[in-house]
XYZ file of C-alpha atoms in Angstrom:
262
model
C 17.668 13.772 5.993
C 19.586 12.087 3.189
C 17.906 8.691 2.831
C 20.785 7.146 0.844
C 18.553 5.354 -1.664
C 19.254 7.425 -4.785
C 19.869 5.173 -7.770
C 17.908 2.250 -6.333
C 15.039 0.630 -8.245
C 11.525 0.297 -6.874
C 8.381 -1.468 -8.012
C 5.306 0.402 -6.783
C 1.926 -1.250 -7.276
C -1.372 0.611 -7.714
C 0.624 3.795 -8.185
C -1.463 5.827 -10.629
C -3.264 7.644 -7.801
C -3.832 7.724 -4.065
C -1.376 6.259 -1.581
C 0.588 4.331 -4.189
C 1.170 7.515 -6.144
C 2.217 9.292 -2.959
C 4.839 6.598 -2.344
C 6.114 6.795 -5.918
C 6.397 10.586 -5.683
C 8.394 10.418 -2.462
C 10.764 7.779 -3.827
C 11.309 9.632 -7.096
C 12.058 12.820 -5.148
C 14.807 10.844 -3.378
C 16.327 9.792 -6.689
C 14.865 6.280 -6.849
C 14.073 4.826 -10.281
C 10.589 3.342 -10.381
C 8.402 0.882 -12.222
C 4.801 1.832 -11.536
C 1.775 -0.352 -12.084
C -1.969 0.232 -12.252
C -4.915 -1.116 -14.189
C -5.732 2.111 -16.042
C -3.166 2.675 -18.787
C -4.150 6.284 -19.473
C -3.983 7.403 -15.856
C -0.772 5.426 -15.333
C 0.961 7.215 -18.210
C -0.236 10.559 -16.876
C 1.270 9.751 -13.492
C 4.509 8.586 -15.112
C 4.879 11.909 -16.908
C 4.252 13.727 -13.637
C 6.985 11.684 -11.939
C 9.458 12.352 -14.745
C 8.826 16.075 -14.408
C 9.264 15.796 -10.648
C 12.782 14.430 -11.080
C 14.135 14.222 -14.660
C 17.225 12.374 -13.388
C 15.353 9.144 -12.656
C 13.921 6.457 -14.917
C 10.175 5.813 -14.769
C 8.726 2.705 -16.441
C 5.072 1.704 -16.588
C 3.322 -1.655 -16.658
C -0.449 -1.470 -17.018
C -2.591 -4.363 -15.870
C -4.085 -6.170 -12.908
C -1.194 -7.023 -10.578
C -3.155 -10.011 -9.232
C -2.638 -11.703 -12.626
C 0.564 -13.702 -13.091
C 1.309 -12.178 -16.486
C 1.116 -8.642 -15.106
C 3.409 -9.521 -12.214
C 5.905 -11.080 -14.613
C 5.851 -7.980 -16.822
C 6.288 -5.649 -13.836
C 9.202 -7.657 -12.469
C 10.829 -7.826 -15.904
C 10.563 -4.050 -16.338
C 12.931 -3.506 -13.387
C 16.687 -4.111 -13.903
C 16.690 -5.128 -10.230
C 14.213 -4.575 -7.421
C 15.669 -3.005 -4.312
C 12.344 -1.668 -3.020
C 8.940 -3.323 -3.344
C 5.723 -1.506 -2.462
C 2.734 -3.854 -2.602
C -0.661 -2.234 -2.822
C -4.133 -3.055 -4.092
C -7.632 -1.737 -3.626
C -9.592 -3.455 -0.911
C -12.572 -5.720 -1.598
C -16.071 -4.256 -1.333
C -17.900 -3.872 1.987
C -20.920 -5.952 2.888
C -22.357 -8.700 5.070
C -20.497 -12.014 5.195
C -23.824 -13.816 4.715
C -23.915 -12.473 1.170
C -20.376 -13.457 0.158
C -19.699 -16.546 -1.890
C -16.611 -18.729 -1.842
C -15.532 -16.942 -5.031
C -15.732 -13.578 -3.240
C -13.432 -14.880 -0.515
C -10.984 -16.418 -2.984
C -10.783 -13.146 -4.907
C -10.131 -11.130 -1.744
C -7.441 -13.542 -0.571
C -5.829 -13.631 -4.017
C -5.645 -9.847 -4.383
C -4.823 -8.802 -0.827
C -2.790 -11.746 0.452
C -1.479 -14.113 -2.220
C -0.469 -11.432 -4.736
C 1.829 -9.579 -2.297
C 3.309 -12.907 -1.223
C 4.033 -13.847 -4.848
C 5.809 -10.522 -5.423
C 7.795 -10.901 -2.215
C 8.755 -14.464 -3.138
C 10.063 -13.248 -6.486
C 12.257 -10.497 -5.016
C 13.522 -10.934 -1.450
C 16.207 -13.571 -2.021
C 17.854 -11.420 -4.687
C 17.649 -8.457 -2.308
C 19.402 -10.534 0.349
C 22.118 -11.595 -2.087
C 22.836 -7.904 -2.790
C 22.685 -6.940 0.897
C 19.825 -4.442 0.652
C 16.074 -4.710 0.360
C 12.954 -2.934 1.524
C 9.421 -4.324 1.275
C 6.437 -2.215 2.296
C 2.947 -3.698 2.215
C 0.165 -1.124 2.219
C -2.615 -2.836 4.148
C -5.261 -1.126 6.297
C -5.976 0.187 9.775
C -8.747 -2.438 9.769
C -6.034 -5.039 10.458
C -5.528 -3.402 13.860
C -9.154 -2.462 14.501
C -11.471 -4.552 12.284
C -14.496 -2.899 10.698
C -17.539 -5.176 10.595
C -18.620 -4.370 7.032
C -15.069 -4.910 5.725
C -14.892 -8.599 6.568
C -13.284 -9.591 3.269
C -10.518 -7.052 3.808
C -10.163 -7.852 7.515
C -9.652 -11.523 6.744
C -7.394 -11.337 3.703
C -5.157 -8.553 5.000
C -4.857 -10.190 8.422
C -3.660 -13.326 6.661
C -0.919 -11.311 4.956
C -0.019 -9.687 8.273
C 0.455 -13.060 9.949
C 2.586 -14.336 7.095
C 4.819 -11.245 7.158
C 5.320 -11.570 10.919
C 7.137 -14.840 10.346
C 8.889 -14.051 7.081
C 10.370 -10.736 8.203
C 12.180 -12.471 11.046
C 14.033 -15.016 8.929
C 17.750 -14.453 9.598
C 18.603 -14.987 5.923
C 16.557 -11.857 5.188
C 16.778 -9.669 8.304
C 20.447 -10.572 8.669
C 21.115 -9.430 5.096
C 19.575 -5.949 5.456
C 16.211 -6.919 3.968
C 13.329 -5.416 5.936
C 9.626 -6.144 5.507
C 7.040 -3.882 7.127
C 3.349 -3.132 6.799
C 1.865 0.359 6.640
C -1.702 0.558 7.951
C -3.474 3.678 6.664
C -6.487 5.117 8.427
C -8.600 7.871 6.855
C -6.583 9.320 3.998
C -8.078 11.771 1.536
C -8.158 9.423 -1.445
C -10.758 8.561 -4.064
C -11.611 5.401 -2.126
C -12.501 7.389 0.995
C -14.524 9.870 -1.021
C -16.442 7.058 -2.717
C -17.230 5.513 0.675
C -18.465 8.849 1.954
C -20.644 9.323 -1.118
C -22.168 5.865 -0.603
C -22.920 6.666 3.024
C -24.484 9.984 2.026
C -26.743 8.280 -0.519
C -27.798 5.431 1.770
C -28.557 7.740 4.720
C -29.997 10.619 2.684
C -27.471 13.058 4.136
C -25.460 15.619 2.243
C -21.987 14.575 1.143
C -20.521 17.551 3.015
C -22.182 16.522 6.291
C -20.980 12.931 5.959
C -17.464 14.015 5.102
C -17.379 16.340 8.104
C -18.625 13.562 10.382
C -15.850 11.275 9.160
C -13.280 14.009 9.732
C -14.428 14.800 13.257
C -14.038 11.159 14.298
C -10.278 11.488 13.755
C -8.448 12.994 16.761
C -6.224 14.947 14.389
C -9.447 16.518 13.037
C -8.354 16.024 9.453
C -7.739 13.374 6.834
C -4.247 12.248 5.999
C -2.634 13.168 2.687
C -1.001 10.883 0.157
C 2.101 13.069 0.323
C 2.688 12.507 4.046
C 1.970 8.800 3.664
C 4.537 8.642 0.863
C 7.126 10.482 2.935
C 6.769 7.955 5.755
C 7.026 5.114 3.255
C 10.210 6.599 1.801
C 11.791 6.745 5.244
C 11.012 3.063 5.829
C 12.806 2.375 2.554
C 15.872 4.347 3.636
C 19.297 3.143 4.692
C 18.545 4.473 8.189
C 15.525 2.174 8.638
C 17.501 -1.054 8.436
C 16.809 -2.059 12.050
C 13.008 -1.929 11.721
C 11.392 -5.038 10.331
C 8.262 -7.114 10.862
C 6.300 -4.110 12.115
C 2.716 -2.965 11.562
C 2.800 0.809 11.529
C -0.509 2.571 11.998
C -0.950 5.968 10.334
C -4.402 7.114 11.376
C -4.235 10.524 13.028
C -4.673 8.938 16.459
C -7.920 7.178 15.639
C -7.009 3.774 17.107
C -8.138 3.908 20.754
C -5.910 1.220 22.254
C -2.694 1.441 24.223
C -0.833 -1.260 22.284
């Protein structure tokens, strides 16, 4: 399918690896110019070179730094001639027991996983509407749909973003001007974050990493982990011209793991 987004500009956050990188790869393959952001400058530049080799016809700019900081957001926005596509993404806060979390822990989680995406959206969607095209994808978590008890910081902060998006996406001045805002909720994808979680479980339970990883895999009805490439492909479709009638949705990509009907 021709997605009709070649020549557009996208800002992709946390794009040096994992799901963010998968999204950047899929967009670049479609001819989209990208500004990619991540905290690690070395890994970010390595990813940028990979993207340029993937499609030499596009422009790839990099902005290293913590996207939750105002100066990094300003630099990332300035690096884009215009932003037609915005992919917000950030690593989730650490697991734990809410009894151990301080107010500062909560403020950090809310800042990174709720306020930061909102700030980026605020800076871009009205210009998208003025041009008559815009796509915003927030990478959140399957835990928004089915909360995980040890991920309370993530459950809370990401659910706050989800509620905000539900209202914003339905504003006629955005939806009526071909600006869509959707959330992608990944389940178990084969990323470094998942591997680190599995290693922690293996250490705490004195099991082998291979046994823990297999147990995680077998819990998924698809009997496998998702790949960053297929996540990116789905993201690219949501950014396409053909996806203009889908907005305000929470789309679960989890290999069938969510047990509910709705």
